[in-house]
Amino acid sequence: EDEEEEESEDEEEESEEPLPRTRSTRRDAAAANQPSKTLSVAEKLKLCQQIVKTMQEDENGWPFLYPVDGEQIPDYYKIIPNPMDLSTVEKKLKSNRYRKLDTFIDDVNQIFLNCQHYNQSRAPAYKAGVRLQKLFTKKLAEHGLN
């Protein structure tokens, strides 16, 4: 009886663990999500605008809405060489500065890299960044953009 309980616990653990991301699994996932293959870059970037809006409205978006105020946080720009925030990403989307989806994804991911680099893991902004990054990843997948 104990062995059966152990087996079911192992099964639960396995199902919760995400598969490691590799190029082949990304390609397979993209192939499974046919819509992204048929969308033009412009259509994909339109979906990205919706994702940014969702992130801005999310309860975890507060630290990332605008550029960091260098007067309030004087050392930020000494520590973070490539600042990025959601309003800057939004402006770049609206002014058609992104020519490729990957560039947009790189900019959003830069927000999270900066957050993790500057903040300690127990800081509210760090925790918000982790949660918002999960939302971003989920929304990309929902739209077949990952």
Coordinates of C-alpha atoms in Angstrom, one line a residue:
E1 CA 0.0 0.0 0.0
D2 CA 2.8 2.4 0.8
E3 CA 4.4 1.7 -2.6
E4 CA 1.2 2.7 -4.4
E5 CA 1.1 6.0 -2.5
E6 CA 4.7 6.7 -3.4
E7 CA 4.0 6.0 -7.0
S8 CA 1.1 8.4 -7.2
E9 CA 3.2 11.1 -5.5
D10 CA 5.9 10.6 -8.1
E11 CA 3.3 10.9 -10.9
E12 CA 2.0 14.2 -9.4
E13 CA 5.5 15.6 -9.2
E14 CA 6.3 14.6 -12.8
S15 CA 3.1 16.3 -14.1
E16 CA 3.9 19.6 -12.4
E17 CA 7.5 19.8 -13.7
P18 CA 7.8 21.7 -17.0
L19 CA 9.7 20.2 -19.8
P20 CA 13.1 21.7 -20.5
R21 CA 12.9 24.2 -23.3
T22 CA 15.0 23.3 -26.3
R23 CA 15.0 24.5 -29.9
S24 CA 13.1 21.4 -31.0
T25 CA 10.4 21.7 -28.4
R26 CA 9.9 25.3 -29.3
R27 CA 9.6 24.4 -33.0
D28 CA 7.2 21.6 -32.1
A29 CA 5.1 23.9 -30.0
A30 CA 5.1 26.5 -32.7
A31 CA 4.0 23.9 -35.3
A32 CA 1.2 22.7 -32.9
N33 CA 0.0 26.3 -32.7
Q34 CA -0.7 26.8 -36.4
P35 CA -2.2 30.4 -36.0
S36 CA 1.2 32.0 -35.4
K37 CA 2.6 30.5 -38.6
T38 CA -0.1 32.1 -40.7
L39 CA 0.1 35.5 -39.0
S40 CA 2.1 38.3 -40.5
V41 CA 4.7 40.1 -38.4
A42 CA 2.3 43.1 -38.2
E43 CA -0.5 40.9 -36.9
K44 CA 1.8 39.3 -34.4
L45 CA 3.0 42.7 -33.2
K46 CA -0.7 43.8 -32.8
L47 CA -1.1 40.8 -30.5
C48 CA 2.0 42.0 -28.6
Q49 CA 0.2 45.3 -28.0
Q50 CA -2.6 43.4 -26.3
I51 CA -0.1 41.5 -24.2
V52 CA 1.6 44.7 -23.1
K53 CA -1.7 46.2 -22.2
T54 CA -2.6 43.1 -20.1
M55 CA 0.8 43.4 -18.3
Q56 CA 0.3 47.1 -17.7
E57 CA -3.1 46.5 -16.1
D58 CA -1.9 43.5 -14.1
E59 CA -1.5 44.0 -10.3
N60 CA 2.2 43.0 -10.8
G61 CA 2.9 45.6 -13.5
W62 CA 3.4 48.5 -11.1
P63 CA 7.3 48.5 -11.0
F64 CA 7.6 48.3 -14.8
L65 CA 5.1 50.8 -16.1
Y66 CA 7.6 53.7 -16.7
P67 CA 11.4 54.2 -16.8
V68 CA 13.0 54.1 -13.4
D69 CA 13.4 57.6 -11.9
G70 CA 17.1 58.2 -11.6
E71 CA 16.5 60.9 -9.0
Q72 CA 14.6 58.6 -6.7
I73 CA 16.9 55.7 -7.3
P74 CA 20.3 57.3 -8.1
D75 CA 22.4 54.1 -8.5
Y76 CA 20.0 52.4 -10.9
Y77 CA 21.6 53.5 -14.1
K78 CA 25.0 52.8 -12.8
I79 CA 24.0 49.2 -12.2
I80 CA 21.6 48.6 -15.2
P81 CA 23.2 49.4 -18.5
N82 CA 20.1 48.5 -20.7
P83 CA 17.0 49.9 -19.0
M84 CA 13.6 49.0 -20.3
D85 CA 10.0 49.4 -19.2
L86 CA 6.5 48.7 -20.5
S87 CA 5.8 52.3 -21.6
T88 CA 9.0 52.2 -23.8
V89 CA 8.0 48.9 -25.3
E90 CA 4.5 50.2 -25.9
K91 CA 5.9 53.3 -27.7
K92 CA 8.1 51.2 -29.8
L93 CA 5.2 48.9 -30.8
K94 CA 2.9 51.9 -31.7
S95 CA 5.6 53.6 -33.7
N96 CA 6.5 50.3 -35.6
R97 CA 10.0 50.2 -34.3
Y98 CA 9.9 46.4 -34.0
R99 CA 10.6 44.7 -37.2
K100 CA 10.7 41.2 -35.7
L101 CA 8.8 39.5 -32.9
D102 CA 12.1 38.4 -31.3
T103 CA 13.1 42.0 -30.7
F104 CA 9.9 42.7 -28.9
I105 CA 10.4 39.5 -26.8
D106 CA 14.0 40.5 -26.0
D107 CA 12.9 44.0 -24.8
V108 CA 10.3 42.6 -22.5
N109 CA 12.7 40.0 -21.2
Q110 CA 15.2 42.8 -20.6
I111 CA 12.7 44.3 -18.1
F112 CA 12.8 41.1 -16.1
L113 CA 16.6 40.6 -16.3
N114 CA 17.0 44.2 -15.0
C115 CA 14.5 43.6 -12.2
Q116 CA 16.3 40.4 -11.1
H117 CA 19.7 42.0 -11.4
Y118 CA 18.9 45.2 -9.4
N119 CA 16.5 43.9 -6.8
Q120 CA 17.1 41.3 -4.0
S121 CA 14.9 38.2 -4.3
R122 CA 12.8 39.1 -1.3
A123 CA 12.0 42.6 -2.6
P124 CA 8.4 43.3 -3.7
A125 CA 9.5 44.5 -7.1
Y126 CA 11.5 41.3 -7.7
K127 CA 8.5 39.1 -6.7
A128 CA 6.2 41.2 -9.0
G129 CA 8.7 40.7 -11.8
V130 CA 8.7 36.9 -11.4
R131 CA 4.9 36.9 -11.5
L132 CA 4.6 39.2 -14.4
Q133 CA 7.2 37.2 -16.4
K134 CA 5.0 34.1 -15.9
L135 CA 2.0 36.1 -17.2
F136 CA 4.1 37.2 -20.2
T137 CA 5.2 33.7 -21.0
K138 CA 1.6 32.4 -20.7
K139 CA 0.2 35.1 -22.9
L140 CA 2.8 34.5 -25.6
A141 CA 1.9 30.8 -25.6
E142 CA -1.8 31.5 -25.7
H143 CA -1.3 33.6 -28.9
G144 CA 1.2 31.0 -30.3
L145 CA 4.0 33.6 -30.3
N146 CA 6.5 31.6 -28.2

